[in-house]
Coordinates of C-alpha atoms in Angstrom, one line a residue:
M40 CA -154.2 -34.3 -130.9
G41 CA -156.7 -32.4 -128.7
R42 CA -155.7 -30.6 -125.6
P43 CA -157.6 -32.9 -123.2
V44 CA -155.6 -35.9 -124.4
F45 CA -152.3 -34.0 -124.0
L46 CA -153.3 -33.1 -120.5
F47 CA -154.4 -36.6 -119.7
A48 CA -151.1 -38.1 -120.8
S49 CA -149.0 -35.3 -119.2
S50 CA -150.7 -35.6 -115.8
L51 CA -150.2 -39.4 -115.7
L52 CA -146.5 -39.2 -116.6
L53 CA -145.8 -36.4 -114.2
M54 CA -147.3 -38.6 -111.5
V55 CA -144.8 -41.3 -112.4
A56 CA -141.8 -38.9 -112.3
A57 CA -142.8 -37.2 -109.0
T58 CA -143.2 -39.2 -105.8
T59 CA -144.8 -36.9 -103.4
V60 CA -144.2 -36.6 -99.6
S61 CA -147.1 -39.0 -98.8
A62 CA -145.9 -41.9 -100.8
A63 CA -144.5 -45.0 -99.0
T64 CA -142.9 -48.3 -100.0
V65 CA -145.1 -51.3 -99.2
E66 CA -143.2 -54.6 -99.3
H67 CA -144.7 -58.2 -99.1
S68 CA -143.5 -61.7 -99.6
F69 CA -145.8 -64.2 -101.4
Y70 CA -145.0 -67.9 -100.9
V71 CA -146.9 -69.8 -103.6
K72 CA -147.3 -73.4 -102.6
N73 CA -149.6 -76.3 -102.3
F74 CA -151.6 -77.0 -99.1
S75 CA -154.7 -78.9 -98.1
V76 CA -158.2 -77.5 -97.3
T77 CA -161.5 -79.1 -96.7
R78 CA -164.5 -78.0 -98.8
L79 CA -167.8 -79.7 -99.8
C80 CA -166.9 -82.9 -97.9
N81 CA -163.6 -83.3 -99.6
R82 CA -160.0 -82.8 -98.6
Q83 CA -158.4 -81.0 -101.5
V84 CA -154.9 -79.9 -102.3
I85 CA -154.8 -76.4 -103.8
T86 CA -152.2 -73.9 -104.8
A87 CA -152.4 -70.6 -102.9
V88 CA -150.4 -67.7 -101.5
N89 CA -149.3 -67.8 -97.9
D90 CA -151.6 -70.8 -97.0
S91 CA -154.6 -68.5 -97.5
L92 CA -157.8 -68.6 -99.7
P93 CA -158.2 -65.8 -100.7
G94 CA -154.6 -64.7 -100.5
P95 CA -153.4 -61.7 -98.5
S96 CA -155.0 -58.3 -99.2
L97 CA -152.5 -55.6 -100.2
R98 CA -153.5 -52.3 -98.5
V99 CA -151.8 -49.2 -100.0
R100 CA -152.4 -45.6 -100.7
E101 CA -152.4 -43.9 -104.0
G102 CA -148.8 -43.0 -104.9
D103 CA -147.2 -45.9 -102.9
K104 CA -144.5 -48.1 -104.4
L105 CA -145.1 -51.9 -104.1
I106 CA -142.4 -54.5 -103.9
I107 CA -143.8 -58.1 -103.9
H108 CA -141.3 -60.9 -103.6
V109 CA -142.9 -64.0 -105.2
F110 CA -141.4 -67.4 -104.2
N111 CA -142.7 -70.1 -106.4
M112 CA -142.8 -73.2 -104.1
S113 CA -145.5 -74.9 -106.1
P114 CA -145.0 -77.6 -108.7
Y115 CA -146.4 -75.3 -111.5
N116 CA -145.0 -72.4 -113.6
M117 CA -146.4 -69.2 -112.1
T118 CA -146.8 -65.5 -112.8
I119 CA -148.8 -62.9 -110.9
H120 CA -150.9 -60.2 -112.5
W121 CA -151.8 -57.0 -110.7
H122 CA -155.2 -56.7 -112.3
G123 CA -156.2 -53.1 -113.2
V124 CA -152.9 -51.5 -112.1
F125 CA -151.7 -49.2 -114.8
Q126 CA -148.1 -50.2 -114.5
L127 CA -147.0 -46.8 -115.9
L128 CA -143.4 -47.3 -117.2
S129 CA -143.3 -50.6 -115.3
A130 CA -144.7 -53.0 -117.9
W131 CA -142.2 -55.6 -116.9
A132 CA -144.2 -56.1 -113.7
D133 CA -147.6 -56.6 -115.3
G134 CA -147.3 -60.4 -115.1
P135 CA -149.2 -62.2 -117.9
E136 CA -147.2 -65.3 -118.9
M137 CA -145.5 -65.0 -122.3
I138 CA -146.8 -61.4 -122.8
T139 CA -144.6 -59.4 -120.4
Q140 CA -142.6 -62.2 -118.8
C141 CA -141.7 -65.8 -118.9
A142 CA -143.0 -67.9 -116.0
I143 CA -141.4 -68.2 -112.6
R144 CA -140.4 -71.8 -112.6
P145 CA -140.9 -74.0 -109.5
G146 CA -138.2 -73.3 -106.9
N147 CA -137.5 -69.8 -108.3
K148 CA -138.5 -66.3 -107.4
F149 CA -139.1 -62.9 -108.9
S150 CA -139.7 -59.4 -107.3
Y151 CA -142.5 -57.3 -108.8
K152 CA -141.9 -53.6 -108.4
F153 CA -144.4 -50.9 -109.4
R154 CA -146.2 -47.8 -108.2
I155 CA -149.9 -47.1 -107.8
I156 CA -150.4 -44.0 -109.8
N157 CA -153.7 -42.0 -110.2
Q158 CA -155.8 -44.9 -108.9
E159 CA -158.1 -45.3 -105.8
G160 CA -160.5 -48.0 -105.0
T161 CA -160.4 -51.8 -105.3
L162 CA -158.4 -54.0 -107.7
F163 CA -157.0 -57.4 -107.2
W164 CA -154.1 -59.7 -108.0
H165 CA -154.2 -63.2 -109.4
A166 CA -152.2 -65.9 -111.1
H167 CA -151.9 -65.4 -114.9
S168 CA -150.8 -69.0 -115.6
S169 CA -153.4 -71.7 -116.5
F170 CA -156.4 -72.0 -114.2
L171 CA -154.4 -71.2 -111.1
R172 CA -156.3 -68.0 -110.8
A173 CA -159.1 -70.0 -109.1
T174 CA -157.1 -70.2 -105.9
V175 CA -154.2 -67.8 -106.4
H176 CA -155.8 -64.4 -105.9
G177 CA -156.4 -61.6 -103.4
A178 CA -157.5 -58.0 -103.0
I179 CA -155.7 -54.7 -103.7
I180 CA -157.2 -52.0 -101.6
I181 CA -156.1 -48.5 -102.6
R182 CA -157.0 -45.6 -100.3
P183 CA -156.4 -41.9 -101.0
R184 CA -153.2 -40.3 -100.0
V185 CA -152.7 -39.0 -96.5
R186 CA -154.8 -35.9 -95.8
H187 CA -157.0 -36.8 -98.9
S188 CA -160.5 -38.1 -98.5
Y189 CA -163.1 -40.2 -100.3
P190 CA -165.6 -38.3 -102.4
F191 CA -168.3 -39.8 -100.1
P192 CA -168.8 -40.0 -96.3
T193 CA -166.1 -42.0 -94.6
P194 CA -167.4 -45.5 -93.9
Y195 CA -167.3 -47.0 -90.4
R196 CA -165.5 -50.1 -91.8
E197 CA -164.1 -51.4 -95.1
V198 CA -164.7 -55.0 -96.0
P199 CA -163.3 -57.0 -98.9
I200 CA -165.9 -59.4 -100.5
V201 CA -164.0 -61.8 -102.8
L202 CA -166.3 -63.9 -104.9
G203 CA -164.8 -67.1 -106.4
E204 CA -165.4 -70.6 -107.7
W205 CA -164.5 -74.0 -106.3
W206 CA -163.7 -77.2 -108.0
N207 CA -163.6 -80.6 -106.3
A208 CA -160.5 -81.2 -108.5
N209 CA -157.1 -79.9 -109.2
V210 CA -157.8 -76.8 -111.3
V211 CA -154.7 -77.3 -113.5
D212 CA -156.1 -80.8 -114.3
V213 CA -159.5 -79.2 -115.1
E214 CA -157.9 -77.0 -117.8
T215 CA -155.6 -79.8 -119.0
Q216 CA -158.5 -82.1 -119.5
A217 CA -160.5 -79.5 -121.4
L218 CA -157.7 -78.8 -123.8
A219 CA -157.1 -82.6 -124.3
L220 CA -160.7 -83.1 -125.2
G221 CA -161.1 -79.9 -127.3
V222 CA -164.1 -78.8 -125.2
G223 CA -164.9 -76.2 -122.5
P224 CA -163.8 -76.9 -118.9
N225 CA -165.9 -78.8 -116.4
I226 CA -168.1 -76.4 -114.5
S227 CA -167.2 -75.6 -110.9
N228 CA -168.8 -77.3 -107.9
A229 CA -169.6 -74.2 -105.9
Y230 CA -169.3 -70.5 -105.7
T231 CA -167.5 -68.9 -102.7
I232 CA -167.6 -65.7 -100.7
N233 CA -164.3 -64.9 -99.1
G234 CA -163.2 -68.5 -99.7
W235 CA -166.3 -70.1 -98.1
P236 CA -169.1 -71.9 -100.0
G237 CA -171.9 -71.3 -97.6
D238 CA -174.6 -73.5 -96.0
L239 CA -176.5 -74.5 -99.2
Y240 CA -173.7 -76.9 -100.1
P241 CA -172.9 -80.4 -98.6
C242 CA -170.9 -80.4 -95.4
S243 CA -170.8 -76.6 -95.4
Q244 CA -173.1 -75.6 -92.6
N245 CA -170.1 -74.1 -90.7
Q246 CA -168.2 -73.0 -93.8
M247 CA -169.9 -69.7 -94.4
Y248 CA -168.6 -66.1 -94.4
K249 CA -170.1 -64.0 -91.6
H250 CA -169.8 -60.3 -91.2
R251 CA -171.1 -58.5 -88.1
V252 CA -172.4 -55.0 -88.3
K253 CA -173.7 -52.3 -85.9
Q254 CA -177.1 -50.9 -86.6
G255 CA -176.9 -47.4 -88.2
K256 CA -173.3 -47.7 -89.3
T257 CA -172.2 -47.6 -93.0
Y258 CA -169.7 -50.1 -94.4
L259 CA -167.7 -50.0 -97.6
L260 CA -167.9 -53.4 -99.3
R261 CA -165.1 -53.9 -101.8
I262 CA -166.6 -56.6 -104.1
I263 CA -164.3 -58.5 -106.4
N264 CA -165.2 -61.2 -108.9
A265 CA -162.2 -63.5 -108.8
A266 CA -164.3 -66.4 -110.4
V267 CA -162.6 -68.1 -113.3
N268 CA -165.6 -68.4 -115.7
S269 CA -168.7 -67.0 -114.1
H270 CA -170.6 -63.7 -114.1
L271 CA -172.3 -63.3 -110.7
F272 CA -175.3 -61.6 -109.2
Y273 CA -174.6 -60.4 -105.6
K274 CA -177.5 -59.5 -103.2
I275 CA -178.1 -58.8 -99.5
A276 CA -181.6 -59.5 -98.1
N277 CA -183.7 -56.4 -97.4
H278 CA -180.7 -54.0 -98.1
N279 CA -180.0 -51.6 -100.8
M280 CA -176.4 -50.8 -101.8
T281 CA -174.9 -47.6 -103.2
V282 CA -172.3 -48.1 -105.9
V283 CA -169.5 -45.5 -105.5
A284 CA -166.7 -47.0 -107.6
V285 CA -166.0 -49.7 -110.2
D286 CA -162.6 -51.0 -111.2
A287 CA -160.9 -48.4 -109.0
R288 CA -162.8 -45.5 -110.6
Y289 CA -165.3 -43.3 -108.7
T290 CA -168.9 -43.3 -109.9
N291 CA -171.9 -41.1 -109.3
P292 CA -173.7 -42.8 -106.4
Y293 CA -176.0 -45.5 -107.8
V294 CA -178.5 -47.2 -105.6
T295 CA -179.3 -50.8 -106.3
D296 CA -180.5 -54.0 -104.6
V297 CA -178.3 -56.2 -106.8
V298 CA -174.7 -55.9 -108.0
V299 CA -173.9 -57.7 -111.3
I300 CA -170.2 -58.3 -111.6
S301 CA -168.2 -60.1 -114.3
P302 CA -164.9 -62.0 -113.9
G303 CA -162.1 -59.4 -113.4
Q304 CA -164.4 -56.6 -112.3
T305 CA -164.6 -54.9 -108.9
V306 CA -167.5 -52.9 -107.5
D307 CA -167.3 -50.7 -104.3
V308 CA -170.6 -50.2 -102.5
L309 CA -171.8 -48.4 -99.4
L310 CA -174.0 -50.6 -97.2
T311 CA -175.9 -49.0 -94.4
A312 CA -177.1 -51.3 -91.6
N313 CA -180.5 -49.7 -91.5
Q314 CA -182.7 -52.7 -91.0
P315 CA -184.1 -54.2 -87.8
V316 CA -181.6 -56.1 -85.7
G317 CA -181.4 -59.6 -87.1
S318 CA -179.5 -61.7 -89.6
Y319 CA -179.6 -61.3 -93.4
Y320 CA -178.1 -63.6 -96.1
M321 CA -175.8 -62.3 -98.8
T322 CA -175.8 -64.4 -102.0
A323 CA -173.8 -64.9 -105.1
N324 CA -175.3 -66.9 -108.0
N325 CA -174.5 -67.2 -111.7
Y326 CA -175.6 -65.0 -114.6
A327 CA -175.4 -67.5 -117.3
S328 CA -175.9 -65.5 -120.5
A329 CA -175.0 -68.4 -122.9
S330 CA -177.6 -70.8 -121.6
G331 CA -180.0 -72.1 -124.3
T332 CA -177.5 -71.4 -127.1
A333 CA -176.6 -73.7 -129.9
V334 CA -173.9 -75.4 -127.8
G335 CA -176.0 -75.6 -124.7
V336 CA -173.2 -74.2 -122.5
P337 CA -173.4 -75.8 -119.0
F338 CA -173.1 -73.7 -115.9
D339 CA -173.1 -74.1 -112.2
P340 CA -176.7 -73.3 -111.0
T341 CA -175.9 -73.2 -107.3
T342 CA -175.9 -70.3 -104.9
S343 CA -173.2 -69.3 -102.3
R344 CA -174.4 -67.7 -99.1
G345 CA -172.8 -65.6 -96.5
V346 CA -174.6 -63.7 -93.7
I347 CA -174.8 -60.2 -92.3
I348 CA -175.3 -60.4 -88.5
Y349 CA -176.4 -57.3 -86.6
Q350 CA -174.9 -56.7 -83.2
G351 CA -177.5 -57.9 -80.7
A352 CA -179.1 -60.4 -83.0
S353 CA -180.2 -63.7 -81.4
S354 CA -178.1 -66.6 -82.4
S355 CA -181.3 -68.6 -83.0
T356 CA -182.6 -66.2 -85.6
T357 CA -183.0 -67.6 -89.0
P358 CA -181.4 -65.2 -91.5
L359 CA -183.7 -63.6 -94.1
M360 CA -183.0 -64.8 -97.7
P361 CA -183.0 -62.4 -100.7
V362 CA -184.9 -63.2 -103.9
V363 CA -182.0 -64.1 -106.2
P364 CA -182.2 -63.2 -109.9
A365 CA -182.9 -65.9 -112.4
F366 CA -179.7 -67.2 -114.1
N367 CA -180.8 -65.8 -117.4
D368 CA -181.9 -62.3 -116.2
T369 CA -180.2 -60.3 -118.9
P370 CA -182.4 -57.2 -118.4
T371 CA -181.2 -56.9 -114.8
A372 CA -177.6 -57.4 -115.8
H373 CA -177.8 -54.9 -118.7
K374 CA -179.5 -52.3 -116.5
F375 CA -176.7 -52.5 -114.0
F376 CA -173.9 -52.5 -116.6
T377 CA -175.2 -49.5 -118.5
E378 CA -176.6 -47.1 -115.9
L379 CA -173.3 -46.5 -114.1
T380 CA -171.6 -43.1 -114.7
S381 CA -168.4 -41.6 -113.7
L382 CA -168.0 -38.9 -111.0
V383 CA -167.0 -35.9 -113.1
G384 CA -164.6 -33.7 -111.1
G385 CA -163.9 -36.5 -108.6
P386 CA -160.3 -37.7 -107.9
H387 CA -158.4 -38.7 -111.0
W388 CA -161.3 -37.9 -113.4
V389 CA -160.1 -36.8 -116.9
P390 CA -162.5 -35.7 -119.7
V391 CA -163.2 -38.0 -122.6
P392 CA -160.8 -37.4 -125.5
L393 CA -162.9 -36.3 -128.4
N394 CA -160.4 -36.9 -131.3
V395 CA -159.7 -40.5 -132.2
D396 CA -156.5 -41.6 -134.0
H397 CA -157.0 -45.3 -134.3
K398 CA -160.5 -46.8 -134.9
M399 CA -161.1 -50.6 -134.6
F400 CA -164.2 -52.8 -135.1
V401 CA -163.5 -56.2 -133.6
T402 CA -165.7 -59.3 -133.5
V403 CA -165.4 -61.5 -130.4
G404 CA -166.7 -65.0 -130.1
M405 CA -166.4 -68.7 -130.3
G406 CA -165.6 -71.1 -133.2
L407 CA -163.9 -74.3 -134.0
D408 CA -160.4 -75.6 -134.7
V409 CA -159.3 -78.6 -136.7
C410 CA -158.7 -81.3 -134.1
P411 CA -155.0 -80.8 -133.1
P412 CA -152.6 -83.8 -132.6
N413 CA -153.0 -85.6 -129.3
V414 CA -156.5 -84.2 -128.7
S415 CA -159.4 -86.6 -128.8
C416 CA -162.2 -84.1 -129.9
L417 CA -164.9 -86.5 -128.8
G418 CA -166.9 -84.0 -126.8
R419 CA -169.1 -81.0 -127.8
P420 CA -169.2 -79.2 -130.2
P421 CA -169.2 -81.6 -133.1
V422 CA -167.1 -84.6 -132.8
G423 CA -163.9 -84.3 -134.8
A424 CA -163.3 -80.6 -134.0
A425 CA -162.0 -78.6 -131.0
L426 CA -163.5 -75.6 -129.4
S427 CA -161.7 -72.4 -130.4
A428 CA -162.2 -68.6 -130.1
S429 CA -161.1 -65.5 -132.0
M430 CA -161.1 -61.8 -132.4
N431 CA -161.5 -60.6 -135.9
N432 CA -161.0 -64.1 -137.2
V433 CA -157.6 -64.4 -135.5
S434 CA -157.3 -67.1 -132.8
F435 CA -154.4 -65.8 -130.6
V436 CA -151.4 -68.1 -130.0
S437 CA -149.0 -67.1 -127.2
P438 CA -145.3 -67.2 -128.0
T439 CA -143.2 -70.0 -126.6
S440 CA -139.5 -68.9 -126.6
L441 CA -139.7 -65.2 -125.6
S442 CA -142.3 -62.9 -124.2
L443 CA -143.9 -60.3 -126.4
L444 CA -142.5 -57.5 -124.3
Q445 CA -139.0 -58.9 -124.5
A446 CA -139.3 -59.3 -128.3
F447 CA -140.5 -55.8 -128.7
F448 CA -137.9 -54.2 -126.4
F449 CA -135.0 -56.1 -127.9
N450 CA -136.4 -55.9 -131.4
V451 CA -136.4 -59.7 -131.9
G452 CA -138.2 -60.8 -135.1
G453 CA -140.3 -63.8 -135.7
V454 CA -142.2 -63.7 -132.4
Y455 CA -145.2 -61.7 -133.5
T456 CA -146.6 -59.6 -136.4
T457 CA -148.3 -56.2 -136.1
D458 CA -151.0 -56.9 -138.7
F459 CA -154.0 -57.6 -136.4
P460 CA -157.0 -56.6 -138.6
A461 CA -158.7 -53.3 -137.6
N462 CA -161.9 -54.6 -139.1
P463 CA -163.4 -58.1 -139.6
P464 CA -162.0 -59.7 -142.8
V465 CA -165.5 -60.8 -143.6
Q466 CA -168.7 -58.8 -142.8
F467 CA -171.8 -60.8 -142.0
D468 CA -174.9 -60.6 -139.9
Y469 CA -173.0 -61.0 -136.6
T470 CA -175.7 -61.8 -134.2
N471 CA -178.1 -63.7 -136.4
P472 CA -178.5 -67.2 -134.8
S473 CA -178.8 -68.7 -138.3
I474 CA -175.1 -68.4 -138.7
N475 CA -174.4 -71.0 -136.0
F476 CA -172.1 -73.6 -137.4
D477 CA -171.8 -71.8 -140.8
P478 CA -168.6 -73.6 -142.0
P479 CA -166.9 -70.6 -143.7
L480 CA -167.1 -68.6 -140.4
L481 CA -166.2 -71.4 -138.0
F482 CA -162.5 -71.9 -138.4
A483 CA -160.3 -68.9 -137.5
P484 CA -156.6 -69.2 -138.4
K485 CA -154.1 -69.2 -135.5
G486 CA -151.5 -66.5 -135.1
T487 CA -149.7 -64.0 -132.8
R488 CA -151.0 -60.9 -134.5
I489 CA -151.2 -57.7 -132.5
T490 CA -151.7 -54.0 -133.0
K491 CA -149.0 -51.3 -132.8
V492 CA -150.1 -47.7 -132.0
K493 CA -148.3 -44.4 -131.5
F494 CA -147.6 -43.1 -128.0
N495 CA -150.3 -40.8 -126.8
S496 CA -152.7 -41.8 -129.6
T497 CA -156.4 -42.3 -128.8
V498 CA -157.8 -45.7 -129.6
E499 CA -161.5 -46.5 -130.1
M500 CA -162.7 -50.1 -130.3
V501 CA -166.2 -51.4 -131.1
M502 CA -166.3 -55.0 -129.7
Q503 CA -169.1 -56.9 -131.5
N504 CA -170.3 -60.2 -130.1
T505 CA -171.1 -62.9 -132.7
A506 CA -173.6 -65.8 -132.8
I507 CA -171.0 -68.3 -134.2
I508 CA -171.5 -71.4 -132.0
G509 CA -173.7 -69.3 -129.7
V510 CA -174.0 -65.9 -128.2
E511 CA -172.5 -65.1 -124.8
N512 CA -171.5 -62.2 -122.6
H513 CA -167.7 -61.8 -122.8
P514 CA -165.8 -59.9 -120.1
M515 CA -163.0 -58.2 -122.0
H516 CA -160.1 -57.0 -120.0
L517 CA -157.4 -54.6 -121.2
H518 CA -154.1 -54.5 -119.3
G519 CA -152.2 -51.3 -118.7
F520 CA -155.2 -48.9 -119.1
D521 CA -158.6 -47.9 -118.0
F522 CA -161.0 -47.1 -120.8
Y523 CA -164.2 -45.1 -121.2
V524 CA -167.3 -47.3 -121.9
L525 CA -169.0 -45.0 -124.4
A526 CA -172.0 -47.2 -125.2
Q527 CA -173.4 -50.8 -125.1
G528 CA -176.3 -52.4 -126.9
F529 CA -177.8 -55.5 -128.4
G530 CA -177.8 -56.8 -132.0
N531 CA -175.3 -55.5 -134.6
F532 CA -173.6 -52.2 -134.0
N533 CA -174.9 -49.5 -136.3
P534 CA -172.5 -46.6 -136.8
A535 CA -175.2 -44.4 -138.3
T536 CA -177.3 -44.5 -135.2
D537 CA -175.4 -46.0 -132.3
T538 CA -172.7 -43.3 -132.4
L539 CA -175.3 -40.7 -131.6
N540 CA -175.8 -42.4 -128.2
Y541 CA -172.2 -42.2 -127.1
N542 CA -171.8 -40.8 -123.6
L543 CA -169.0 -38.3 -124.0
V544 CA -169.8 -36.5 -120.7
N545 CA -169.5 -38.9 -117.8
P546 CA -169.1 -42.5 -119.1
Q547 CA -168.1 -45.1 -116.6
M548 CA -164.4 -46.1 -116.7
R549 CA -163.4 -49.7 -116.5
N550 CA -160.5 -52.1 -117.1
T551 CA -163.0 -54.9 -117.8
V552 CA -166.2 -54.5 -119.8
S553 CA -168.9 -57.1 -120.3
V554 CA -169.8 -57.2 -124.0
P555 CA -173.5 -57.9 -123.9
V556 CA -174.8 -61.3 -124.9
G557 CA -175.6 -60.9 -128.6
G558 CA -174.5 -57.3 -128.6
W559 CA -171.7 -54.8 -128.6
A560 CA -169.7 -52.4 -126.5
V561 CA -167.6 -49.3 -127.5
I562 CA -164.5 -48.3 -125.5
R563 CA -162.0 -45.5 -125.9
F564 CA -158.6 -45.1 -124.3
V565 CA -155.4 -43.0 -124.6
A566 CA -152.3 -45.1 -125.3
N567 CA -150.0 -43.1 -123.0
N568 CA -148.0 -46.0 -121.5
P569 CA -145.2 -47.6 -123.6
G570 CA -145.0 -51.4 -123.6
V571 CA -147.0 -54.5 -124.7
W572 CA -150.5 -54.8 -123.2
F573 CA -152.7 -57.9 -123.3
M574 CA -156.4 -57.7 -124.2
H575 CA -158.4 -60.9 -123.5
C576 CA -161.6 -62.4 -122.4
H577 CA -161.5 -62.9 -118.6
F578 CA -163.1 -66.3 -118.9
D579 CA -159.9 -68.4 -118.5
G580 CA -161.5 -71.1 -120.6
H581 CA -161.9 -68.7 -123.5
M582 CA -158.5 -67.0 -123.2
S583 CA -156.7 -70.3 -123.3
I584 CA -158.3 -71.1 -126.8
G585 CA -157.6 -67.8 -128.5
L586 CA -160.0 -65.0 -127.4
S587 CA -157.1 -62.5 -127.0
T588 CA -154.8 -60.0 -128.7
A589 CA -152.3 -57.3 -127.6
F590 CA -151.3 -53.7 -128.2
I591 CA -147.8 -52.4 -128.6
V592 CA -147.6 -48.8 -127.5
E593 CA -144.4 -47.2 -128.9
N594 CA -142.1 -45.1 -126.7
G595 CA -142.8 -41.5 -126.3
P596 CA -140.4 -38.6 -127.3
T597 CA -138.7 -38.0 -124.0
P598 CA -136.8 -40.2 -121.4
D599 CA -139.7 -40.1 -119.0
T600 CA -142.0 -41.6 -121.7
T601 CA -139.7 -44.4 -122.6
L602 CA -140.0 -48.0 -121.3
P603 CA -136.9 -48.8 -119.1
P604 CA -134.9 -52.0 -119.6
P605 CA -136.1 -55.2 -117.8
P606 CA -135.2 -55.9 -114.2
T607 CA -132.1 -58.2 -113.9
D608 CA -134.1 -60.9 -112.1
L609 CA -136.8 -61.2 -114.8
P610 CA -137.5 -64.9 -115.4
Q611 CA -136.1 -66.4 -118.6
C612 CA -137.9 -69.0 -120.7

């Protein structure tokens, strides 16, 4: 193992063991329950935290300990995931249902306890049970420790911008109906900015997010895509933005007039109010990469609007509207996703490990399943089959009696196997559209097959999109780690040439990467955190039909590299 990897692991684990003088304990109570809100001319019952949409923002400093008491007062099983938080030696608090814990049942509670270690920037929390993420979510804002500063000029104000989706329906019913029909979920009725749809939607003239600014001041916008199934373009009329962080990792300043953000990603930008006094619309609209594919994937073509209002602007001023990107503007999306680079030498930067211990080549994409019992399978794609998804021809099935982490910790057999294939069982022309509906490739077997790796080993994964059913941009999220995005491209990955283009100097670091439509992405990470860590597509509709897997990271050689036992109040199945 190379020296940079050893230093990377050692520095993180020392952070866990040592709580410095600036660390604090931040404690909150989350009351998850149903309440009624009015959107798009409808009175709708939703499930949310503390009667708020979005839910409360958690404001902490790097090094702080969080204690979040979750009281499930809703009628649904519930877990909360702290998306992007490393959970170093606190895997029991990660939250995905049946991966690290069983659900918190209605009328019960669970206290999540974990530290924020070696992370600064913006993350978010959300439900990790069914489609409840649509309304159960909120920001995690991580500032530097006391007497530490940002690696950019201190902004005048910091503003969370939470992008979401809205259904004129119970979101649990939306998922239940999709699974019962064997098809994808109904598309949303609107996009939202900080919970508001904006004035382009019916009955929404006064349901628009407004942010007031002072001319000449600079604001840090902490943009979060909390949407369930939609990549989004975000723009502000007549303003450029400077990206300074993604997924709580600092970047080299990157000036852009559009932010492209996939479900599960965050982007921090500096916005300087340097335009004439007036009002300027901000917009969020869909990047629909799968449109025009063999299955004709539907999408919500609408646009959410908020408004930036300069101090002194007349209330009668009509805000300026940006030119929004076309829904299929893949060149703009790819440019944004690939041109970001990490701030070398900035806080928490660690050089890329050069020696790789475990290499994987993993296909990701859609497919079909034989119509299950009690499913009608009367919708698209072909009648008589259900929509499915897979990674390396394995369609993931969650355990039902015990979480993966409990099975691993207590050495319980029969819950999972550790034979997830490191390479596709069948090699083919992955992105050739002629393979659409090729029967031998369509039906992936179901299984709970995962990968076990040694503590402190370096893992490299090529994620290859496939054209089975149709090509699509997949936002792949890894729990428990950030990873280096070494390269991204279109077509089939070619190891003879594409490896020459790896960025091993300053690649962006992410916890969620958008595998390009009809293309591939290469990530690398150090498995320095013992436990079981979920990897899945952050489209909830895809995760629920098998576009997932998991990693087991074995314990390290010392007590401070060993996963502790579960908390006594961990929910039981």
